Short mmCIF file of C-alpha atoms in Angstrom, two decimals:
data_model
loop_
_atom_site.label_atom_id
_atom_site.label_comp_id
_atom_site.label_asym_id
_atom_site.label_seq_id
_atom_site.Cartn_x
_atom_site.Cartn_y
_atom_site.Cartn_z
CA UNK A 1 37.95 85.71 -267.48
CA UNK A 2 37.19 83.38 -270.54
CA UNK A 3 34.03 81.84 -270.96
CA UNK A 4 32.44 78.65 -270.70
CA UNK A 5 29.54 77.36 -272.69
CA UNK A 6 28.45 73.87 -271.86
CA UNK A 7 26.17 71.92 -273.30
CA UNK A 8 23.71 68.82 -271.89
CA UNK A 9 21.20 66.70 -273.81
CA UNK A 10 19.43 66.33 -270.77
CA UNK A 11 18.35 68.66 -267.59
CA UNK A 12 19.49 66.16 -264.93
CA UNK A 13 22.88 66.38 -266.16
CA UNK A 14 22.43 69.88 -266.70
CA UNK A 15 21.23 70.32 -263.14
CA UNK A 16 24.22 68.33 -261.68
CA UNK A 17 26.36 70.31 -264.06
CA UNK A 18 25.11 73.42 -262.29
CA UNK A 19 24.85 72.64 -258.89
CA UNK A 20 28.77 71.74 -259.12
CA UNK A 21 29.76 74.78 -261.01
CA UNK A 22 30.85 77.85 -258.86
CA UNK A 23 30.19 81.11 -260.93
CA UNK A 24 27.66 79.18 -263.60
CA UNK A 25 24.50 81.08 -265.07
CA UNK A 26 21.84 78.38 -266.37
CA UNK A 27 20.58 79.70 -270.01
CA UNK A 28 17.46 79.53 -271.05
CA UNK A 29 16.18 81.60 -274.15
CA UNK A 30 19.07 83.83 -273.12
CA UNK A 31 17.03 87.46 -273.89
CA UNK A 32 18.37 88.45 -270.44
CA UNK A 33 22.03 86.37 -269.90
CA UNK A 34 23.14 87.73 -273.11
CA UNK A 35 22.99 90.87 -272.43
CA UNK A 36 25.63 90.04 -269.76
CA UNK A 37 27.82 88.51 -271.84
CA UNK A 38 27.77 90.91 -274.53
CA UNK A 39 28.74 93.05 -272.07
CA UNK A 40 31.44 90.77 -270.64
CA UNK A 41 30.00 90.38 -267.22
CA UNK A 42 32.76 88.87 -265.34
CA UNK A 43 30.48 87.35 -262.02
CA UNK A 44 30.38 84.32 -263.45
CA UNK A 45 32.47 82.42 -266.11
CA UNK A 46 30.41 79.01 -267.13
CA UNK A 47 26.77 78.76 -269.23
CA UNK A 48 25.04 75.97 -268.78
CA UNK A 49 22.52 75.06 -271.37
CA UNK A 50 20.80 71.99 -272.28
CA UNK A 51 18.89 70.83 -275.69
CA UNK A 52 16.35 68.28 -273.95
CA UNK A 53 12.90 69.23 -275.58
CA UNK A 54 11.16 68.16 -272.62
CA UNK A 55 12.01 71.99 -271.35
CA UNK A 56 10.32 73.25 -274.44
CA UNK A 57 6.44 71.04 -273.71
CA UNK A 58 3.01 72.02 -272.71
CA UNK A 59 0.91 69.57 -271.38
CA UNK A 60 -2.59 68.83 -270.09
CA UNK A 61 -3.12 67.00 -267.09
CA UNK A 62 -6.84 67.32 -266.02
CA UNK A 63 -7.13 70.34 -265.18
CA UNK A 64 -3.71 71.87 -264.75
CA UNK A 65 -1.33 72.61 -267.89
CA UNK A 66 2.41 72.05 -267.13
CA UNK A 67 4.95 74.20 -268.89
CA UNK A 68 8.47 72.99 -269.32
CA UNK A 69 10.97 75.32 -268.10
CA UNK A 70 12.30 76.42 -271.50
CA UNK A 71 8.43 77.11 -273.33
CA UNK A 72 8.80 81.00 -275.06
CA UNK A 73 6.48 83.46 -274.46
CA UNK A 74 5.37 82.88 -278.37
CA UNK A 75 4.39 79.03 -277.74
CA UNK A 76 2.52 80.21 -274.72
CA UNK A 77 0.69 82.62 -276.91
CA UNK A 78 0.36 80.10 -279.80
CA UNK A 79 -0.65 77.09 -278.13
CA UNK A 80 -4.53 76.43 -277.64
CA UNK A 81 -3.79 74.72 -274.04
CA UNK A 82 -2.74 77.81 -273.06
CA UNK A 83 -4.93 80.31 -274.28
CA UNK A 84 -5.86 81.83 -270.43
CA UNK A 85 -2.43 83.03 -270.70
CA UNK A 86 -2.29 83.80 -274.30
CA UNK A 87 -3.10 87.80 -274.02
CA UNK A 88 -0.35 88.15 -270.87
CA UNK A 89 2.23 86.72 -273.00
CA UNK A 90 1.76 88.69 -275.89
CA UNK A 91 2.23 91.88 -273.81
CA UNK A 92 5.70 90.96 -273.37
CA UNK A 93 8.94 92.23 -274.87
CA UNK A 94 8.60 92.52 -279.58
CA UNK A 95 8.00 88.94 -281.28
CA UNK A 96 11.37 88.60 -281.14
CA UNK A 97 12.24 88.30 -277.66
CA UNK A 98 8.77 86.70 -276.97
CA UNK A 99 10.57 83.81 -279.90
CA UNK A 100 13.13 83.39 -277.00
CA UNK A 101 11.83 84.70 -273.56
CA UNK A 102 11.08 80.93 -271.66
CA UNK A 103 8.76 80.68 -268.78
CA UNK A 104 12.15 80.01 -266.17
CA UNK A 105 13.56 83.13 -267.44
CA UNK A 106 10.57 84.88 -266.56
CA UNK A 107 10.86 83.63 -263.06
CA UNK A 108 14.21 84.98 -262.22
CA UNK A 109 14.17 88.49 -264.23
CA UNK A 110 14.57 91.13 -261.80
CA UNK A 111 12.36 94.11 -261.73
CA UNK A 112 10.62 95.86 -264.20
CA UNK A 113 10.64 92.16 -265.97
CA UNK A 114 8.47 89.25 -264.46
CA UNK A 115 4.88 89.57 -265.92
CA UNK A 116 4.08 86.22 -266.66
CA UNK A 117 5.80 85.72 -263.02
CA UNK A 118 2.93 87.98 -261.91
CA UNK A 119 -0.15 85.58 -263.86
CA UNK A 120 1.23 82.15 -262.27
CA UNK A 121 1.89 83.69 -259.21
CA UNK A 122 -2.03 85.06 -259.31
CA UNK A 123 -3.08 81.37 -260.55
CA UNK A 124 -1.29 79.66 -257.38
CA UNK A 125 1.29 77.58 -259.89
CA UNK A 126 3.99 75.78 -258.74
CA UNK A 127 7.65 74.82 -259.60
CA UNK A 128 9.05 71.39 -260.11
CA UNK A 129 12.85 71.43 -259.42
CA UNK A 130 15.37 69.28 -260.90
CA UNK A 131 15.90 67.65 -257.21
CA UNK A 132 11.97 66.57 -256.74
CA UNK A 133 11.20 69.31 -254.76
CA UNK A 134 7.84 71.06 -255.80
CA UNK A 135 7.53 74.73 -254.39
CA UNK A 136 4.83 77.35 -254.91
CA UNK A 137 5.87 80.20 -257.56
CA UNK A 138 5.60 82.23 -254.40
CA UNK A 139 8.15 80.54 -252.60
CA UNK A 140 10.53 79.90 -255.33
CA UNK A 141 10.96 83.24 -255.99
CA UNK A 142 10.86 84.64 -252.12
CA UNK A 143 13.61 81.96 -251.39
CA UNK A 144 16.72 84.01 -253.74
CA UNK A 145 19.06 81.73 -255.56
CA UNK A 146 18.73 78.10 -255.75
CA UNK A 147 21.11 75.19 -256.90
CA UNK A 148 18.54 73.35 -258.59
CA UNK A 149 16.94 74.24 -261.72
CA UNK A 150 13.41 75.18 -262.64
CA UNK A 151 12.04 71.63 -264.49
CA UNK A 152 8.50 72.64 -265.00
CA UNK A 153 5.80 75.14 -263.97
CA UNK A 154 2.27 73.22 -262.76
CA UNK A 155 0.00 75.97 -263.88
CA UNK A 156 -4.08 75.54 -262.62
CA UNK A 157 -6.18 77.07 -265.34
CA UNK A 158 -8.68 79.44 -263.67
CA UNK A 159 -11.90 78.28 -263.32
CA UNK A 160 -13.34 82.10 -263.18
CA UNK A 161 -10.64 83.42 -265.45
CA UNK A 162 -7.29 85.36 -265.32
CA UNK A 163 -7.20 89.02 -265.61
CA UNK A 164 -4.95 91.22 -266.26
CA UNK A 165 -3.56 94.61 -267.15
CA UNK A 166 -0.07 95.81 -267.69
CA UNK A 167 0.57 99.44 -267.85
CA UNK A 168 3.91 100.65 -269.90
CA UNK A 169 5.04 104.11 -271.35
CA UNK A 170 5.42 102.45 -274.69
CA UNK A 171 2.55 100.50 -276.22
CA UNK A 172 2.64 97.56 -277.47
CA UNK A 173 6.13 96.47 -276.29
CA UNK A 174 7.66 98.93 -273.23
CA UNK A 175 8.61 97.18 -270.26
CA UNK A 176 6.34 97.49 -267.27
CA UNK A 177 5.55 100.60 -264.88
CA UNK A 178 3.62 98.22 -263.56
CA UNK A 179 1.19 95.25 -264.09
CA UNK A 180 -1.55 93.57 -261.97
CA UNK A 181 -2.75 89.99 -262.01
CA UNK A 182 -6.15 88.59 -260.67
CA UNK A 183 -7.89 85.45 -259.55
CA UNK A 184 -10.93 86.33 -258.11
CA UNK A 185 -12.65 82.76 -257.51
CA UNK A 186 -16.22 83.28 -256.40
CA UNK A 187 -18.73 81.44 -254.19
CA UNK A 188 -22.65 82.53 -254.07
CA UNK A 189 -21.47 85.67 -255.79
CA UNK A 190 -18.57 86.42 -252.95
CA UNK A 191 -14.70 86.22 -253.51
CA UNK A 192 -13.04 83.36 -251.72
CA UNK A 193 -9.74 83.65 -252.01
CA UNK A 194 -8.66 86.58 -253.92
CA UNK A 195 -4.87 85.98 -255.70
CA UNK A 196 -3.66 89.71 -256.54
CA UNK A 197 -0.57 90.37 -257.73
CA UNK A 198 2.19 93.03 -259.04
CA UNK A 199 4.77 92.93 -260.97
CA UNK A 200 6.83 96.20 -260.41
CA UNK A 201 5.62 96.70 -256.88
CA UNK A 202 9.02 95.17 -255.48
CA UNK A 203 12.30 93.65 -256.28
CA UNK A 204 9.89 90.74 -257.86
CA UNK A 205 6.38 90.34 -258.35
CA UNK A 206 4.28 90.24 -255.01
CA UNK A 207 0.98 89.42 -253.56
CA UNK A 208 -1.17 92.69 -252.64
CA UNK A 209 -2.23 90.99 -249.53
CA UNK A 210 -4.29 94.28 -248.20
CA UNK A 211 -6.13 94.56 -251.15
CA UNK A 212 -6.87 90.61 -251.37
CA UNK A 213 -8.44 90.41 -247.91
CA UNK A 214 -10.48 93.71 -248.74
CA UNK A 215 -12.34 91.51 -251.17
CA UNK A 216 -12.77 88.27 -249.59
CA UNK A 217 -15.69 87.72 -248.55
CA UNK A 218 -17.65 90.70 -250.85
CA UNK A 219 -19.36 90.71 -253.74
CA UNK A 220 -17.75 93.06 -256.76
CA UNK A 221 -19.45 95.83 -256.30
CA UNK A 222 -18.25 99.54 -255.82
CA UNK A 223 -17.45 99.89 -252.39
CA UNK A 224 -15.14 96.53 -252.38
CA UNK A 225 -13.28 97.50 -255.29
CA UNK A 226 -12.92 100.91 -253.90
CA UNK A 227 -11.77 99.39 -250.75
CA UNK A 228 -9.16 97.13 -252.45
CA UNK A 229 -8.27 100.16 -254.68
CA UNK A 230 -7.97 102.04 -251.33
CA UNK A 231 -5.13 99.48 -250.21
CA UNK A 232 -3.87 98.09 -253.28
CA UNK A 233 0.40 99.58 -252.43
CA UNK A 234 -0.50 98.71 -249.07
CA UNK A 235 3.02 97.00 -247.41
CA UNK A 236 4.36 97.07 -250.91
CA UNK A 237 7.89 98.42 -251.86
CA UNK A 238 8.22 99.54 -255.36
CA UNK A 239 11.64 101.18 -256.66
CA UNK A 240 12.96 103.88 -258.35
CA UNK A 241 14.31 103.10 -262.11
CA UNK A 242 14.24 104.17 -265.57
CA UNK A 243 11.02 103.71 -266.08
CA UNK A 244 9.38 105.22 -262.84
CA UNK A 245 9.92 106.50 -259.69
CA UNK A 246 8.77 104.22 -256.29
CA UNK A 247 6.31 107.30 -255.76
CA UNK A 248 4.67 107.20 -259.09
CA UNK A 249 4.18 103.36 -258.86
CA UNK A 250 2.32 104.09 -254.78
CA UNK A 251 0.00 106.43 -256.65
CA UNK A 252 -0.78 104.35 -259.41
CA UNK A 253 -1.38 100.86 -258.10
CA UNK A 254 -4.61 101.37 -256.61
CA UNK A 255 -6.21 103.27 -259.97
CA UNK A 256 -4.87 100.36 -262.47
CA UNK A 257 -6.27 97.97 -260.22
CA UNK A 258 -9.74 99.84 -259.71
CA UNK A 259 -9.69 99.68 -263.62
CA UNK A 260 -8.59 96.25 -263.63
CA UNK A 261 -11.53 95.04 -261.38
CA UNK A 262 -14.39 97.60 -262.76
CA UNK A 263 -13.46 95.42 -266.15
CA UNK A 264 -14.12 92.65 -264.20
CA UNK A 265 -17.18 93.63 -263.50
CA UNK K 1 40.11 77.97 -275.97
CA UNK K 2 39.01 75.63 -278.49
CA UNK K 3 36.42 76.81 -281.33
CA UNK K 4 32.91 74.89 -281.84
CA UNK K 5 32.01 74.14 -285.31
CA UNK K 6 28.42 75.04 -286.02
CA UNK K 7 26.60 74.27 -289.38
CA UNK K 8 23.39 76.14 -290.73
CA UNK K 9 21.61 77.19 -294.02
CA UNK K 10 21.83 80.62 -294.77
CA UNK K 11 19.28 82.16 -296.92
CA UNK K 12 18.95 78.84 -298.62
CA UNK K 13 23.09 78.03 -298.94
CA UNK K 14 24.73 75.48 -296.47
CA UNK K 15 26.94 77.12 -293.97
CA UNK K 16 29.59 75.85 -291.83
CA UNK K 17 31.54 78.50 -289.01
CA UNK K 18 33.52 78.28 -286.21
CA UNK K 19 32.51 79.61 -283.55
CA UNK K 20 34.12 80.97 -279.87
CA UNK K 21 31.71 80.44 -276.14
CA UNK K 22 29.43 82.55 -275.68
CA UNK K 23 29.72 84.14 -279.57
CA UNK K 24 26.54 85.49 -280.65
CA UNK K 25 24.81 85.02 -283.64
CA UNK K 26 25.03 88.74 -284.87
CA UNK K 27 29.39 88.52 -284.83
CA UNK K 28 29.52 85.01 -286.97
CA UNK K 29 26.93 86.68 -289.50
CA UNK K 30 29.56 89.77 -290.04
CA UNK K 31 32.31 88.33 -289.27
CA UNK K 32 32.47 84.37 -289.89
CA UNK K 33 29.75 84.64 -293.09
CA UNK K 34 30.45 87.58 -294.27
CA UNK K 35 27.04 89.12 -294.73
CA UNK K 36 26.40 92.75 -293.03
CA UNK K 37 22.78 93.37 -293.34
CA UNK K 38 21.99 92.05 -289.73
CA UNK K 39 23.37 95.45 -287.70
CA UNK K 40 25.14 95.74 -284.88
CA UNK K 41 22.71 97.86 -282.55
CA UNK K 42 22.85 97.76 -279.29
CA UNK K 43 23.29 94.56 -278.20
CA UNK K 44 20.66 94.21 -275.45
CA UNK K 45 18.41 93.14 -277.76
CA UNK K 46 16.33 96.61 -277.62
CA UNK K 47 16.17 97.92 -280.60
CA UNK K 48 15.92 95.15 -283.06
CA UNK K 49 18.42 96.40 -286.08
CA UNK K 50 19.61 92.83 -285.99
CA UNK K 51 16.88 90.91 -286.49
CA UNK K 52 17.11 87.83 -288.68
CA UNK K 53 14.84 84.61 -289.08
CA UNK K 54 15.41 81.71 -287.48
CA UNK K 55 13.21 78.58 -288.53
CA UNK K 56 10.80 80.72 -289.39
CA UNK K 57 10.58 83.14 -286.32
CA UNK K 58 12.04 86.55 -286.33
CA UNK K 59 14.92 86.63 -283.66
CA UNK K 60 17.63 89.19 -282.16
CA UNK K 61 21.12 87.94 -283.69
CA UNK K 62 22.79 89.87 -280.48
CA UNK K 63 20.85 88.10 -278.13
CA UNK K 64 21.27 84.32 -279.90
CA UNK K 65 24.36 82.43 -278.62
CA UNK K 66 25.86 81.45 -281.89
CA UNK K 67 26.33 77.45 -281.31
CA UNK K 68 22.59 77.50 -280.76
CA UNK K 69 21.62 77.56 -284.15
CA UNK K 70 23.16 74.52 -285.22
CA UNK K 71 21.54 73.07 -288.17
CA UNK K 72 18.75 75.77 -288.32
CA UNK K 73 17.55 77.75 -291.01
CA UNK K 74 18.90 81.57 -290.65
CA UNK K 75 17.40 83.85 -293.42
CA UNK K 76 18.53 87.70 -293.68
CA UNK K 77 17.95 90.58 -295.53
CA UNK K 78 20.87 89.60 -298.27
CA UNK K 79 18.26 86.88 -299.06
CA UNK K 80 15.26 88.98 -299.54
CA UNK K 81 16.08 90.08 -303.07
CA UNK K 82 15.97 87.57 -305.61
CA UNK K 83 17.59 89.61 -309.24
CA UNK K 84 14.91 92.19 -308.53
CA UNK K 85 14.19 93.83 -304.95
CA UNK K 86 11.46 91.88 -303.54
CA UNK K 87 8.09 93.68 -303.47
CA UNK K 88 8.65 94.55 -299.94
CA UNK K 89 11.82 96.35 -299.95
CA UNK K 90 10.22 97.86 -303.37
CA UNK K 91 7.87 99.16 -300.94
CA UNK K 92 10.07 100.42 -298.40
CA UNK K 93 11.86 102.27 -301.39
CA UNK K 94 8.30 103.95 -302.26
CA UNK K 95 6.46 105.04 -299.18
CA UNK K 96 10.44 106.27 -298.53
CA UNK K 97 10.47 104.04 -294.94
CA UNK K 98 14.12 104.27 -294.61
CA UNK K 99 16.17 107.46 -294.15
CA UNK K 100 19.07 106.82 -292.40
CA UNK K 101 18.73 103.00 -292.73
CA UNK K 102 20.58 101.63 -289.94
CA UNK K 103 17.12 100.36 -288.74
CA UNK K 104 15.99 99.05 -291.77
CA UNK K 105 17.12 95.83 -292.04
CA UNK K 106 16.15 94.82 -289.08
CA UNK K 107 12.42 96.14 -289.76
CA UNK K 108 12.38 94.61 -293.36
CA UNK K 109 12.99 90.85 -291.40
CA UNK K 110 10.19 91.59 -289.08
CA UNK K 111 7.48 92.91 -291.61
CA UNK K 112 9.14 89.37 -293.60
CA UNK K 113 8.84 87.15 -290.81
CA UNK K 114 4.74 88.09 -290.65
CA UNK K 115 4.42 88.53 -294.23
CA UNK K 116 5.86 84.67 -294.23
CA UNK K 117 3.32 83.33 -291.35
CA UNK K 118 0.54 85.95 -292.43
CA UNK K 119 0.23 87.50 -296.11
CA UNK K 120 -2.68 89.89 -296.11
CA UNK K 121 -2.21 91.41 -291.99
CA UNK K 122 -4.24 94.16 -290.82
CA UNK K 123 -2.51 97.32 -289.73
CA UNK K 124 -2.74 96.28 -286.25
CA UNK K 125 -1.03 93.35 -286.82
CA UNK K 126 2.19 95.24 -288.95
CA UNK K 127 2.36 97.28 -285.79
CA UNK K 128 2.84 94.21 -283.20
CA UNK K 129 4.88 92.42 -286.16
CA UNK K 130 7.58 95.75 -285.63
CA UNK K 131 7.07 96.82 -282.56
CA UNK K 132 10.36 94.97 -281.05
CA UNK K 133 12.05 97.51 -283.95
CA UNK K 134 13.15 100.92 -283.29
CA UNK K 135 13.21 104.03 -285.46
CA UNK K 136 14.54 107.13 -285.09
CA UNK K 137 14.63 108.85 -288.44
CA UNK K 138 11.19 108.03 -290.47
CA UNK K 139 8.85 107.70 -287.88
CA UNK K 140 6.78 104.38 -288.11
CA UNK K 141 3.44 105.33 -290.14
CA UNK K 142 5.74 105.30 -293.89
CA UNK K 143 7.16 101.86 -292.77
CA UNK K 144 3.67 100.50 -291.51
CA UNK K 145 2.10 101.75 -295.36
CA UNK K 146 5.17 99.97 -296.85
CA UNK K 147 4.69 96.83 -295.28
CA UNK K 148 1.05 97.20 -296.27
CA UNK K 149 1.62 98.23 -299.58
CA UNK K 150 4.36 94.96 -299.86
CA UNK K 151 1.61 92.88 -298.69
CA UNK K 152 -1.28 94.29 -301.53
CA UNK K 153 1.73 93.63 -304.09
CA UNK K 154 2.66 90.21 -302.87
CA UNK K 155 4.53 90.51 -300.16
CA UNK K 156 7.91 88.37 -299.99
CA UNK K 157 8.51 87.65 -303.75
CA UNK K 158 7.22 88.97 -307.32
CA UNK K 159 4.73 87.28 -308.90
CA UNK K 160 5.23 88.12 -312.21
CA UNK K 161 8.49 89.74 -314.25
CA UNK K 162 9.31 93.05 -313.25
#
């Protein structure tokens, strides 16, 4: 099956391009779609790229930064709007893929990829599609496949700070066994609201939802992260590939995200 | 299918190639240009023997679809020597970083592409600078000196005759 490669100065025609196309992939930095067609992956037969440089701009608004869909992992790292999520982006892939890796990419990588998936998910960003719609990160990625393209990502920078650890074979560049995000906003010294989440724990990055409500409502201390710890793979699925098995991943979860929070502390 | 023409500098010369969808960057740089130093690896952009810069960052030629690189600026290892060997593939030479080689080009673009941004780095910072590279042979702690050692000496070109 020959391929396709078209090409759109703008998303909007980009996004129409796409949501017309039967078996179309939408390229971003490609570190992930080339592989495919390298390998002459015949489920789909169109790319659909476009060169508008509004993909590849951070900006400020108050006190939210907005990514376009197509920023790299290196202007993430580089820029100084960005610098909460600076040391999470450097943790992924060499400098060369981070020169091409792009925030929408990130989004859609299946398992063990999707660590900067794992941050925005933990800062409660949202998605702005091509066709208005604005979903949480949470959503987006819950809902499967979509029609409409990633525009943007609304990203709230943390008031109390993002944290996070990623825990690979191969140091500095292996691909996750796992890694944990955290948002631990706090009120009188108590957690409201605790955002936890894995990457690696699932078919995509997910919430911890046992461990999050095992520190609402307490102060850090020992007992609450040992709680959290206690219940951190708690309704969580992780699966068996090259780089660990699901049982490993159980095991682990709950001591990488004691360490997490005791650095917290 | 019809070819796309796609024009670029490489290593400093104007280049013009044709190139086929979905093409990567790695195939027009053997086959349309001619120049073999970017390797053919694995082509899932894992072990980084076909790095090359682009505009100044270092990038995986498998993994770059070919027509994206129209009018950008592609330096490879066939333009790190100018006469002489340039200090740091002198360096590679010395601390004897390269045994069976295949990986070595694609190591000598990263250590280039940080020697370009960042002239005296630390040690840490060679390590992150090739740590999308793979070796199988040498081991990294001759090609981390050599780097190093490039970097005392001047890094990307001699500053004085040989």
């Amino acid at each position: 099956m020959p391929l396709t490669v078209e090409t759109y100065p703008t998303l909007s025609e980009a996004a129409r391009a796409f949501a017309a196309a039967r078996a179309a992939r939408f390229m971003g930095g490609g570190t992930i779609l080339m592989r495919a067609v390298n390998e002459a992956d015949q489920s789909f037969d169109t790319l659909i790229r476009t060169t508008d440089r509004a993909m590849t701009e951070i900006r400020t608004t108050g006190s939210a930064v907005t990514l376009g869909a197509g920023v790299t992992m290196a202007s993430i790292a580089a820029s100084r709007d960005t610098a909460f999520l600076a040391p999470v982006a450097r943790l992924i892939g060499g400098p060369q893929v981070r020169a091409a890796a792009t925030v929408a990419g990130n989004l859609f990588a299946a398992a063990p990829y999707g660590d900067l998936t794992a941050a925005l998910m933990a800062l409660g960003a949202t998605a702005e599609m091509t066709d208005g719609r604005r979903q949480s990160i949470d959503d987006l990625i819950r809902g499967g496949p979509t029609r409409s393209l990633v525009a943007a990502v609304h990203v709230p920078v943390p008031q109390g700070g993002l944290h996070f650890r990623k825990v690979s074979r191969i140091k500095p560049k292996g691909v996750s066994v796992l890694s944990v995000a955290a948002v631990l906003p706090r009120q009188g010294g108590r957690i409201e609201n605790a955002r936890i989440v894995f990457n690696g724990m699932g078919a995509r990055p997910v919430r911890a939802e046992a461990a999050e409500r095992a520190l609402n409502g307490q102060a850090l201390g020992a007992s609450a992260i040992a709680a959290a710890a206690a219940h951190a793979a708690e309704g969580l699925s992780p699966r068996d590939d090259a780089i660990a098995t699901a049982w490993y991943r159980r095991e682990v979860a709950g001591v990488h995200l004691r360490r997490l929070l005791e650095d917290i502390r | 299918m019809a070819k796309k023409p796609v024009t670029f500098t490489h290593n400093g010369e104007e280049k013009a190639a044709f190139v086929s969808d979905g093409q990567n960057l790695l195939d027009v740089l053997r086959r349309g240009v001619g120049d073999l130093t970017p390797k053919y690896g694995c082509a899932q952009g894992t072990c980084g023997a076909c790095t090359v810069i682009i505009d100044g960052a270092p990038r995986l030629s498998c993994l770059t679809l070919a027509e994206t690189v129209e009018g950008a600026e592609i330096d490879t290892v066939a333009g790190l020597a100018d006469g002489a060997l340039s200090p740091l593939q002198d360096a590679f030479m010395t601390h004897f970083a390269a045994q069976c080689g295949y990986c070595t080009g694609g190591m000598l673009m990263s250590a280039a592409a940080l020697l370009k941004h960042n002239p005296r780095p630390s040690r840490e910072e060679v390590v992150e600078a090739i740590s999308g590279n793979i070796c199988r042979c040498t081991g990294y702690e001759a090609i981390i000196e050599a780097v190093l050692t490039a970097a005392a000496n001047g890094g990307l070109r001699r500053t004085g005759a040989r």
